[in-house]
Coordinates of C-alpha atoms in Angstrom, one line a residue:
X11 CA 97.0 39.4 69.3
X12 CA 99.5 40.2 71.9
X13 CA 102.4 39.4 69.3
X14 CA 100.9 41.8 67.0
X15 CA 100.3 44.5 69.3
X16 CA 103.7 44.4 69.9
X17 CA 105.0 44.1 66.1
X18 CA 103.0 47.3 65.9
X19 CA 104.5 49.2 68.4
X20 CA 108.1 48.6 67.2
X21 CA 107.0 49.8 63.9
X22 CA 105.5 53.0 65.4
X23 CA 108.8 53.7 66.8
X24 CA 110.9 53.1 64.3
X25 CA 108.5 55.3 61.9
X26 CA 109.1 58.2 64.4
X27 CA 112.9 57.7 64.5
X28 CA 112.6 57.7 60.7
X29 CA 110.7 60.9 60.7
X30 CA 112.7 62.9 63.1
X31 CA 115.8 61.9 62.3
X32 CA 115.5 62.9 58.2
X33 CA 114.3 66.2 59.8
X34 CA 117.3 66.6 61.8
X35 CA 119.3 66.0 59.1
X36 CA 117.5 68.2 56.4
X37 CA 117.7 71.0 59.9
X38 CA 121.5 70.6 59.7
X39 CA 121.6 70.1 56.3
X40 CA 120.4 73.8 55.8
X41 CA 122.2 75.4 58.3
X42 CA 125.6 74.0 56.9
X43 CA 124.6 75.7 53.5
X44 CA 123.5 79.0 54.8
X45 CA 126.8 79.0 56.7
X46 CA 128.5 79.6 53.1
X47 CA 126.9 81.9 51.3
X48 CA 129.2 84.8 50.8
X49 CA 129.1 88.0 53.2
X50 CA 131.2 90.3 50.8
X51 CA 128.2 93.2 51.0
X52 CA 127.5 93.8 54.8
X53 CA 129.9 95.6 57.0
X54 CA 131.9 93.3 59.5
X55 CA 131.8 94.2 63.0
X56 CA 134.1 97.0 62.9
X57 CA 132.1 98.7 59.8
X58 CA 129.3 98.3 62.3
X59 CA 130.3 101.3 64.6
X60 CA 127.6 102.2 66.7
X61 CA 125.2 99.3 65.9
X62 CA 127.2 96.3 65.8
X63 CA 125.5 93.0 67.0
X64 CA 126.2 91.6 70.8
X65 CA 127.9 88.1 70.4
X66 CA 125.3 86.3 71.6
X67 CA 121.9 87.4 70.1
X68 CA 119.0 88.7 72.3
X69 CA 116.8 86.2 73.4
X70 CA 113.5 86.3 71.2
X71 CA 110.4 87.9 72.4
X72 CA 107.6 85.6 73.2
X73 CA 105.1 86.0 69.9
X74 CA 102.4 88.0 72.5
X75 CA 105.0 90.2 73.7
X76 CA 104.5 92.9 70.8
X77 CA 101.0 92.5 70.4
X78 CA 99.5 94.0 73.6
X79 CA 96.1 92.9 74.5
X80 CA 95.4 91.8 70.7
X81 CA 96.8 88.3 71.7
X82 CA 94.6 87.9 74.8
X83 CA 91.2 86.2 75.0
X84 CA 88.9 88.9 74.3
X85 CA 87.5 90.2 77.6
X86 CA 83.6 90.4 77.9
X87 CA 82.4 94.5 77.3
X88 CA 80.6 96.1 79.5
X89 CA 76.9 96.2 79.0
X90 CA 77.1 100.0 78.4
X91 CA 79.4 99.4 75.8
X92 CA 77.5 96.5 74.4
X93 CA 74.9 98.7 73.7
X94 CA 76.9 101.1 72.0
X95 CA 78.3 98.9 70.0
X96 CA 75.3 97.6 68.7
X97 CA 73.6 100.8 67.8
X98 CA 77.0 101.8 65.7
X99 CA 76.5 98.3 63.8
X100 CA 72.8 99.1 63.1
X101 CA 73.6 102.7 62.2
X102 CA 72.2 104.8 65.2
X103 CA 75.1 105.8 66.1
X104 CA 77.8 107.6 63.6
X105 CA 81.3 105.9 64.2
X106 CA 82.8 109.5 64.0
X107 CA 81.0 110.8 67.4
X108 CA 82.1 108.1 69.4
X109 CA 85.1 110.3 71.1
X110 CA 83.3 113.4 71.2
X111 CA 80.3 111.3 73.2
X112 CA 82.1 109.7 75.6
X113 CA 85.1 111.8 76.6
X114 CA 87.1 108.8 76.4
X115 CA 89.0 107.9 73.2
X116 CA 90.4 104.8 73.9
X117 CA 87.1 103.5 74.8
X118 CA 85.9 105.1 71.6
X119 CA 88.6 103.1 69.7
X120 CA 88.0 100.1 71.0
X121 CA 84.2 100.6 70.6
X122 CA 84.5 101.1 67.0
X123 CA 87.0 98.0 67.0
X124 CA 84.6 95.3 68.1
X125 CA 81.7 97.4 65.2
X126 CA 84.1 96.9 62.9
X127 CA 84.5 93.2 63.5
X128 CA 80.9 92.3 64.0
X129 CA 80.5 94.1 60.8
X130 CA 83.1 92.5 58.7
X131 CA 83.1 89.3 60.8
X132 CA 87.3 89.9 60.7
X133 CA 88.9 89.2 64.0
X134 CA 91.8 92.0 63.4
X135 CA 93.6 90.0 65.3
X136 CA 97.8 91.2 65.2
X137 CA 96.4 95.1 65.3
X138 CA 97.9 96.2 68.8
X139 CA 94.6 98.4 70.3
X140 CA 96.5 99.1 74.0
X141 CA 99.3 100.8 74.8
X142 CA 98.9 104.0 72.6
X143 CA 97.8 107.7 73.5
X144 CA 94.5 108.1 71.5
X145 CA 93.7 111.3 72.8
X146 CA 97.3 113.0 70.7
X147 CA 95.8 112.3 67.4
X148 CA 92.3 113.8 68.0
X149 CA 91.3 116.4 65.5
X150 CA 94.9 116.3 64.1
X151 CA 96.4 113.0 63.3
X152 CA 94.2 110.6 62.2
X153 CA 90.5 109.6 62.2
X154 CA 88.5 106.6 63.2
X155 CA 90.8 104.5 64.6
X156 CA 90.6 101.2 65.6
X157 CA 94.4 100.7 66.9
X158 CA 97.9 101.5 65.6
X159 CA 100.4 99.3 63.5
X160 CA 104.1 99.0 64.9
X161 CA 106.8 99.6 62.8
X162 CA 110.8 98.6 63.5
X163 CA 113.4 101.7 64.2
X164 CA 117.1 101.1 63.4
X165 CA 119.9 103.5 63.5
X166 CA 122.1 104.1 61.3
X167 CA 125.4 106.6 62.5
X168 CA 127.4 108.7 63.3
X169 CA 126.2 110.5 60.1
X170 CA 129.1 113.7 60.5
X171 CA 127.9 116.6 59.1
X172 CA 129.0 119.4 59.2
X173 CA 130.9 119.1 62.2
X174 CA 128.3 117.4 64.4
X175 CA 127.5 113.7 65.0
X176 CA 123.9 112.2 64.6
X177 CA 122.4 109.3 64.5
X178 CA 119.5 109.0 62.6
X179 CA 116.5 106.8 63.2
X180 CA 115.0 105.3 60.3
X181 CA 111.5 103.2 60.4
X182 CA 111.2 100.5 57.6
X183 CA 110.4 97.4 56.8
X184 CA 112.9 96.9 53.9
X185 CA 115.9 94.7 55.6
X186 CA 119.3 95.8 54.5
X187 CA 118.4 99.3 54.6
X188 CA 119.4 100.9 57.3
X189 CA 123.1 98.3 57.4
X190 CA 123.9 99.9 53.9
X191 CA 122.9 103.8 55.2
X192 CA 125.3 102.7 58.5
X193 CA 127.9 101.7 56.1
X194 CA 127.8 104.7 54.1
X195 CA 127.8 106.7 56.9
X196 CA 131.1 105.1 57.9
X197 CA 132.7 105.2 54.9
X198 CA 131.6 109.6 55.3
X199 CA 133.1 109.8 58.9
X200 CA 136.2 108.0 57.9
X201 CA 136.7 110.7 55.3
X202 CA 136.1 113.2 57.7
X203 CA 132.5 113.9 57.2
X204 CA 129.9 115.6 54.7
X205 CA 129.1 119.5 54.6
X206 CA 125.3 121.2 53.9
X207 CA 123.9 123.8 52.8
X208 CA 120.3 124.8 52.6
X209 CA 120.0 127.1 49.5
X210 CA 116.6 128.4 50.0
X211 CA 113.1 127.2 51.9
X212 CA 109.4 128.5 51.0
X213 CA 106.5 126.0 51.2
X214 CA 104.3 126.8 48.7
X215 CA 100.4 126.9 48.2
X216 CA 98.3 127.4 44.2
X217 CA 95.3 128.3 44.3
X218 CA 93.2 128.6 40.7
X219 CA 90.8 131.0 39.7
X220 CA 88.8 131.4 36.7
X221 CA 88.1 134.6 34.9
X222 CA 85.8 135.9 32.4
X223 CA 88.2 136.6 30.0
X224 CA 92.2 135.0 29.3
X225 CA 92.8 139.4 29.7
X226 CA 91.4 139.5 33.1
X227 CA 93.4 136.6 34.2
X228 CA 96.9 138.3 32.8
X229 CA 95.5 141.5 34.6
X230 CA 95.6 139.7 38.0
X231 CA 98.7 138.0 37.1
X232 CA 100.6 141.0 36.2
X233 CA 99.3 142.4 39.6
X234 CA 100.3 139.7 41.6
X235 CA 104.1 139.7 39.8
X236 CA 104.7 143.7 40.1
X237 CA 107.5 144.1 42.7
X238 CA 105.4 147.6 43.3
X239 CA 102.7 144.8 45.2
X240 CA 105.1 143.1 47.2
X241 CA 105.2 144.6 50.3
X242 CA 101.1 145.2 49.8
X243 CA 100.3 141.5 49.2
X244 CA 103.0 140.4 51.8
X245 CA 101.2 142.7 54.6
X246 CA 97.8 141.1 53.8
X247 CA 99.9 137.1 53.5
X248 CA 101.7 137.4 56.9
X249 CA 98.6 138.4 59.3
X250 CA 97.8 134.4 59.1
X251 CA 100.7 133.8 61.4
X252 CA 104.2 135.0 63.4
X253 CA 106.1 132.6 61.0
X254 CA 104.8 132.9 57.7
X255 CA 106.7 135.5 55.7
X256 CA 105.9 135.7 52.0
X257 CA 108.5 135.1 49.8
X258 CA 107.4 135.6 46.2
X259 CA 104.0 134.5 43.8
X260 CA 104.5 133.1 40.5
X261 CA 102.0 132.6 38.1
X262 CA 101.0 130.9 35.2
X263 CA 97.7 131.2 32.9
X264 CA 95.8 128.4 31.4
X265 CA 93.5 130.1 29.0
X266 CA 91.0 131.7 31.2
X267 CA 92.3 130.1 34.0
X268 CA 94.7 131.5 36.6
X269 CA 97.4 129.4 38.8
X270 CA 99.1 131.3 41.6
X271 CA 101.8 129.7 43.6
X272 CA 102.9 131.2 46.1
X273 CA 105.5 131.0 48.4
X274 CA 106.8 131.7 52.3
X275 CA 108.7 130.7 54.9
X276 CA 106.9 128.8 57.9
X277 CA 109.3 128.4 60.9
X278 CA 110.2 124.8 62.3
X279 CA 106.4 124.2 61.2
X280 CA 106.1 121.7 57.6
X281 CA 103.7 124.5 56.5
X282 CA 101.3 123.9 54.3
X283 CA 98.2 124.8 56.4
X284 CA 100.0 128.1 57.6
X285 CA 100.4 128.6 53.6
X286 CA 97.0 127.8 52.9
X287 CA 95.7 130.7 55.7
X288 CA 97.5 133.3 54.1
X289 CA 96.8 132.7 50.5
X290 CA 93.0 133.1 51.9
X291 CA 93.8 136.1 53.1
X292 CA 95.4 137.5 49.4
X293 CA 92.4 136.0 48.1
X294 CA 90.1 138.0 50.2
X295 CA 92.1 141.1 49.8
X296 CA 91.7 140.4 46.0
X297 CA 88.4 140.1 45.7
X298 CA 87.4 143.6 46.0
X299 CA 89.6 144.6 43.1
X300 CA 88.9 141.9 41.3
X301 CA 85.3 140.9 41.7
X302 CA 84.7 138.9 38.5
X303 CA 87.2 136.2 40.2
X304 CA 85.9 132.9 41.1
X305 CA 88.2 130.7 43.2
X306 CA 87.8 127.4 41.9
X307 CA 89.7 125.6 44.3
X308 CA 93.0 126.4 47.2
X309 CA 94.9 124.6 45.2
X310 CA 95.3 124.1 41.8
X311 CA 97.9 121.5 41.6
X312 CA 100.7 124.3 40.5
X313 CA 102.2 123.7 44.5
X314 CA 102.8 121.1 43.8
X315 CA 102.2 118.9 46.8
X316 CA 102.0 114.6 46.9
X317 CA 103.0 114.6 43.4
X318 CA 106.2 114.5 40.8
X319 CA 106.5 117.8 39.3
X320 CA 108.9 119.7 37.5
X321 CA 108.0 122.9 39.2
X322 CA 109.7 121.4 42.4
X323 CA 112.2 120.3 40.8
X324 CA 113.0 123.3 39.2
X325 CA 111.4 126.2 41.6
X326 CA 111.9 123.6 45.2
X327 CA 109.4 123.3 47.5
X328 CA 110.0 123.3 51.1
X329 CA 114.0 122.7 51.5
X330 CA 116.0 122.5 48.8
X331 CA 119.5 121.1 49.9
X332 CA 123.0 120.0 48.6
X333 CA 125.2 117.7 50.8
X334 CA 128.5 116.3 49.4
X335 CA 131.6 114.8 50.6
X336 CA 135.2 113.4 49.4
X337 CA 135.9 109.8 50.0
X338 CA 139.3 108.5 50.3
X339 CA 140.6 106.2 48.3
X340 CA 141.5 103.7 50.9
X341 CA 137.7 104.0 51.9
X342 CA 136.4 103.7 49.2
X343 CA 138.5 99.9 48.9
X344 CA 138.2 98.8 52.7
X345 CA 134.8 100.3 53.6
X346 CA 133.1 100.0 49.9
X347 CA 135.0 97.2 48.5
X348 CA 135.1 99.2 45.2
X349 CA 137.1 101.3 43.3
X350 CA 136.3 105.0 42.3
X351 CA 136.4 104.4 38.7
X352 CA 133.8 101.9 39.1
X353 CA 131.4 104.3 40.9
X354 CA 131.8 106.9 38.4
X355 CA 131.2 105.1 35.8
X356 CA 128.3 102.7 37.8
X357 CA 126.7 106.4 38.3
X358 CA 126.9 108.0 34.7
X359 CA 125.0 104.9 33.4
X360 CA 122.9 104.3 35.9
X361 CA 121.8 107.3 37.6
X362 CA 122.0 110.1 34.4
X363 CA 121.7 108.1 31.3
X364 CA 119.1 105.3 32.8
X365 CA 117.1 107.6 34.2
X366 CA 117.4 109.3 31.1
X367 CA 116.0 106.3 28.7
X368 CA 113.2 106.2 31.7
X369 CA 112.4 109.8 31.4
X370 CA 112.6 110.2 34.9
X371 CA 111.7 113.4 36.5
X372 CA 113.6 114.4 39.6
X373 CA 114.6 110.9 39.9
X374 CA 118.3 110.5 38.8
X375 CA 119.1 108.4 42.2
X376 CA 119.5 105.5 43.1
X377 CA 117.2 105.0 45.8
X378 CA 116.5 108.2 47.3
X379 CA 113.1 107.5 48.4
X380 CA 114.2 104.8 50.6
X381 CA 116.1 106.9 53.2
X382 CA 113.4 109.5 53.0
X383 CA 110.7 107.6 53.9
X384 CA 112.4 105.9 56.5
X385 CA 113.3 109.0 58.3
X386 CA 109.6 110.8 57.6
X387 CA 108.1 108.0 58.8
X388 CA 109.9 107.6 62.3
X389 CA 110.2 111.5 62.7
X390 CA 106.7 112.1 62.0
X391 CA 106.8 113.7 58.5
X392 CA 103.7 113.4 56.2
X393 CA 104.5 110.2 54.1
X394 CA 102.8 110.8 51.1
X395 CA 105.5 114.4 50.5
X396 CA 108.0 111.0 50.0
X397 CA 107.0 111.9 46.2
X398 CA 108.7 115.8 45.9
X399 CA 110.9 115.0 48.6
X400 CA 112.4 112.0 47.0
X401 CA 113.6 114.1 44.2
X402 CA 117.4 113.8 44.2
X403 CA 120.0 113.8 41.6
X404 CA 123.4 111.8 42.5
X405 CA 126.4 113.2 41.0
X406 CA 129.8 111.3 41.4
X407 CA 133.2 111.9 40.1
X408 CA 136.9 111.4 40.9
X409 CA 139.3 114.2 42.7
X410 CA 142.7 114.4 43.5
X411 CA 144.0 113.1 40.4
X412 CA 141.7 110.5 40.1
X413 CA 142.3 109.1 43.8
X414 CA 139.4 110.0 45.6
X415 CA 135.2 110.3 45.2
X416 CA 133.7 113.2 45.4
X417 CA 129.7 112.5 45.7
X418 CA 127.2 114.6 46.2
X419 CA 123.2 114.8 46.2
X420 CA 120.9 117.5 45.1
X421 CA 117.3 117.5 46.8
X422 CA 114.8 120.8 45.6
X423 CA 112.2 119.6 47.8
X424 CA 112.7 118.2 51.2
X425 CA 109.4 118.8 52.8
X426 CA 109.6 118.5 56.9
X427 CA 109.5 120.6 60.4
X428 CA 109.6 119.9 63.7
X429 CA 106.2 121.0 64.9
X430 CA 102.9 119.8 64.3
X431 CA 101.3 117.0 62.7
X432 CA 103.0 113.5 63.4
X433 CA 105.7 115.2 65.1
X434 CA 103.9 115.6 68.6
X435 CA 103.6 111.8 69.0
X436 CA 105.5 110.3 71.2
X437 CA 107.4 107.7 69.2
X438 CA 107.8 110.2 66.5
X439 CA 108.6 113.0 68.9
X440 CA 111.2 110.9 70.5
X441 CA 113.0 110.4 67.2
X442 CA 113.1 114.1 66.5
X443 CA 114.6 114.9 69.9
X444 CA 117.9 112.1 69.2
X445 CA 118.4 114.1 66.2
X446 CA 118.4 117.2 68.4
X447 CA 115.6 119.0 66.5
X448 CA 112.5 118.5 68.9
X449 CA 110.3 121.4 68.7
X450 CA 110.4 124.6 67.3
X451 CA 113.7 126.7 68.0
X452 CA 112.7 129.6 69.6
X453 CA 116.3 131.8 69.6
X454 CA 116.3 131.4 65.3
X455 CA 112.6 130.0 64.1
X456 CA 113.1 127.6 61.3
X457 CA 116.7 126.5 61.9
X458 CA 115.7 123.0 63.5
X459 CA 113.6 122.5 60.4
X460 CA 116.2 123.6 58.3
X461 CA 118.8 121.3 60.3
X462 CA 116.6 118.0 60.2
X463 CA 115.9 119.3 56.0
X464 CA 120.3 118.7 55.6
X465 CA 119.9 115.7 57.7
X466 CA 117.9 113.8 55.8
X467 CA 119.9 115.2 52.3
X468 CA 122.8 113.6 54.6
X469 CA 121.6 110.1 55.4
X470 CA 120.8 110.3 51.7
X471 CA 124.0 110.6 50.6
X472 CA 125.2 107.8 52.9
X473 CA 122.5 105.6 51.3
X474 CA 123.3 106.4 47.7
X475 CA 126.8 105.9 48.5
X476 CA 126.9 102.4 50.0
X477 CA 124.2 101.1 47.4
X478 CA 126.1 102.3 44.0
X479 CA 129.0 100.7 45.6
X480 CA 127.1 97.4 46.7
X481 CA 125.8 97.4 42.7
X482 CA 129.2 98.1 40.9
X483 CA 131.0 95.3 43.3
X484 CA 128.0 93.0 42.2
X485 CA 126.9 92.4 45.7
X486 CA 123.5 93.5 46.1
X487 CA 121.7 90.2 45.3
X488 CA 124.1 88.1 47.2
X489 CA 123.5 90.6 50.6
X490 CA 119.4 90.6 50.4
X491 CA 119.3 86.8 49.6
X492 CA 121.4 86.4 52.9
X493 CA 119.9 89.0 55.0
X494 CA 116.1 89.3 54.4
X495 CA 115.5 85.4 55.6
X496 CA 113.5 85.9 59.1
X497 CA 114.6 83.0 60.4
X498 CA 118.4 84.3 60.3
X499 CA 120.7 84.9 63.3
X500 CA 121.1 88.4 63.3
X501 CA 124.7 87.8 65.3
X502 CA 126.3 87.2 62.5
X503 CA 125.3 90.2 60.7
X504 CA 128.3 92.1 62.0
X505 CA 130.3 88.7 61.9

């Protein structure tokens, strides 16, 4: 017995040497091949600038460290609470009072946390429910809540423009993303910088009435579009606010029905619920003169907001910006690892003629919408305007005798500001304020709007750049196979 007790223990141990060992092997193994894979598409450590890796990485967070309190044992309520709780989960109590009752809205969040999980039986577990100011979303921001998801913020700069220096913060998921906007925005300041210019902003708001008659509804229209009105209907428009300022209403008549979209400027504010006041007010004023109108809704989908439409495309909403710039040749070759021929052609094919075939509307890019939501997102912009904002056409072509790019990009719609909404969080607000466009200016209202509006057109134009040059060099698979792996060391990035 002893014998075989002992034949069994060798065998243990050399079954475990066996077993590690392979892995150790298969460990190195991997390592060795990820070592040579090709790099051609990232920037090296000069291309880096101002975000350039440390040579020896930072040491890793432990896995609790970004999770708050979710990763801890769940600490017994109190019995005050327990009460609560159970009266929400049996319907006594409506979830949406909670704050309102107990003056206390991280209690109320964390209330309606543990209803929510005793009702779904779902831990949530991951969903960070400390360390955030519930009290600076109430009654503007967002409803209900139950905690708060994180999202990573990279930079990508100096974006020059116009003179100045920024460095814009970008929130995304997407890996690569903000490395190819930081190229591109080398590959600008090495060519001494992009220029602006905002060529006009009016947020707009379309309400739709219906009338008895098609006549009646050209009646109001032709009302609402005599210059003789103007000053009359912008008098009536701009008592909803100091900022709003009425630019111009444009209509258009759907057999009995009438679409009015109107338009105004709204200071550093986005301004679609300063719009929305004074069109109530027109409406109002209108209804005496035109009692047989019945407003069927504030807006009839003529604004058009949250949607693709060739109204913003063609009229703008919000800002509607150009930004362009000349790349050198010598850029273009060292930074881009292209050639301008390539790029104009890459663009033509891609950007016009494929988004041609696709019958695209607003959406001869590249990927436009990927900068802008990046930026929205960590500045505090309403997400869902992504869809107008995005719309962008990318034009490309070769100056100075064929040496040099000039690029530029075309955006009708930016819709942002610098006040209200999202942009009076602190993460958010934080973001706005390294741009240099916190707040509302008070010396020229609108102008920090306007300047975060040329930004974003900017940061664009770095994207397209560095990703039409990525695709006509052929590296754009090779640099997302290498660099969207989590378990890579992100030191030699920049290597």
């Amino acid at each position: 017995g002893e014998i075989l007790a002992i034949c069994g223990l060798v065998a243990s141990l050399i079954y475990l040497l066996s077993f590690f060992g392979i892995a150790f092997v298969q460990s190195v193994v991997s390592n060795s091949d990820d070592e040579e894979e090709e790099e051609d598409f990232l920037i090296d450590s000069r291309a880096a600038g101002p975000v350039a890796a440390q040579a020896t990485p930072p040491p890793a967070p432990a896995p609790c460290s970004l999770l708050g309190s979710a990763c801890a044992a769940p600490k017994k309520m109190p019995e005050e609470d327990e009460e609560i709780v159970a009266e929400v989960v049996a319907g006594k109590i409506p979830s949406y009072v909670l704050e309102t009752r107990l003056g206390d809205c991280r209690r109320a969040a964390g209330i309606r946390r543990e209803a929510v999980r005793r009702t779904t039986g779902r831990e949530i577990r991951g969903l960070p429910l400390d360390g955030f100011d519930y009290a600076s979303i109430l009654g503007q921001c967002c409803e209900l809540p139950v905690g708060y998801v994180q999202l990573p913020v990279g930079v990508a700069g100096p974006l020059v423009l116009d003179g100045e220096r920024f460095y814009v913060p970008m929130a995304t998921t997407e890996g690569c993303l903000v490395a190819s906007t930081n190229r591109g925005c080398k590959a600008i300041a090495e060519s001494g910088g992009a220029t602006s210019v905002v060529l006009q902003d009016g947020m707009t708001r379309a309400p739709v009435a219906r009338f008895p008659s098609a006549r009646r509804a050209a009646e109001l229209k032709g009302f609402l579009e005599n210059p003789a009105n103007v000053d009359t209907l912008a008098m009536v428009f701009n008592r909803s606010s100091r900022f709003a300022r009425l630019q111009r209403v444009k209509c258009a008549v759907a057999g009995r029905n009438l679409y009015m979209r109107f338009s105004c400027s709204t200071g550093d504010a986005m301004g679609m619920n300063m719009v929305s006041k004074g069109v109530q007010n027109v409406l109002d004023y209108l209804q005496d003169d035109f009692p047989d109108m019945d407003v069927i809704s504030i807006s009839g989908n003529f604004c058009s907001d949250k949607k693709s439409a060739a109204v913003n495309w063609i009229e703008g909403r919000g800002k509607s910006v150009v930004c362009e710039a000349v790349i050198k040749e010598e850029v273009v070759k060292k930074v881009l690892k292209t050639n301008v021929q390539s790029l104009v052609e890459l663009n033509v094919i891609k950007n016009l003629a494929g988004s041609a075939v696709a019958g695209a509307l607003g959406g001869f890019n590249a990927h436009a919408s990927n900068i802008v939501t990046a930026i929205f997102i960590a500045t505090g912009q309403d997400p869902a305007q992504n869809v107008e904002s995005s719309q962008c056409i990318t034009m490309l072509e070769a100056v100075n005798d064929g040496k040099d790019l000039h690029i530029s990009v075309t955006m009708p719609s930016i819709e942002v500001g610098t006040v209200g909404g999202g942009t009076q969080l602190a993460s958010q607000s934080a973001c706005l304020d390294l741009l240099g466009v916190k707040g509302a200016n008070r010396e020229s209202p609108g102008s920090n709007a306007r300047l975060l509006a040329a930004v974003v057109a900017g940061a664009v134009l770095a994207g397209e750049l560095s990703l039409i040059s990525a695709q006509a060099a052929g590296h754009l698979v090779q640099s997302h196979m290498k660099y969207n792996r989590s378990s890579k060391d992100m030191s030699k990035v920049a290597s």
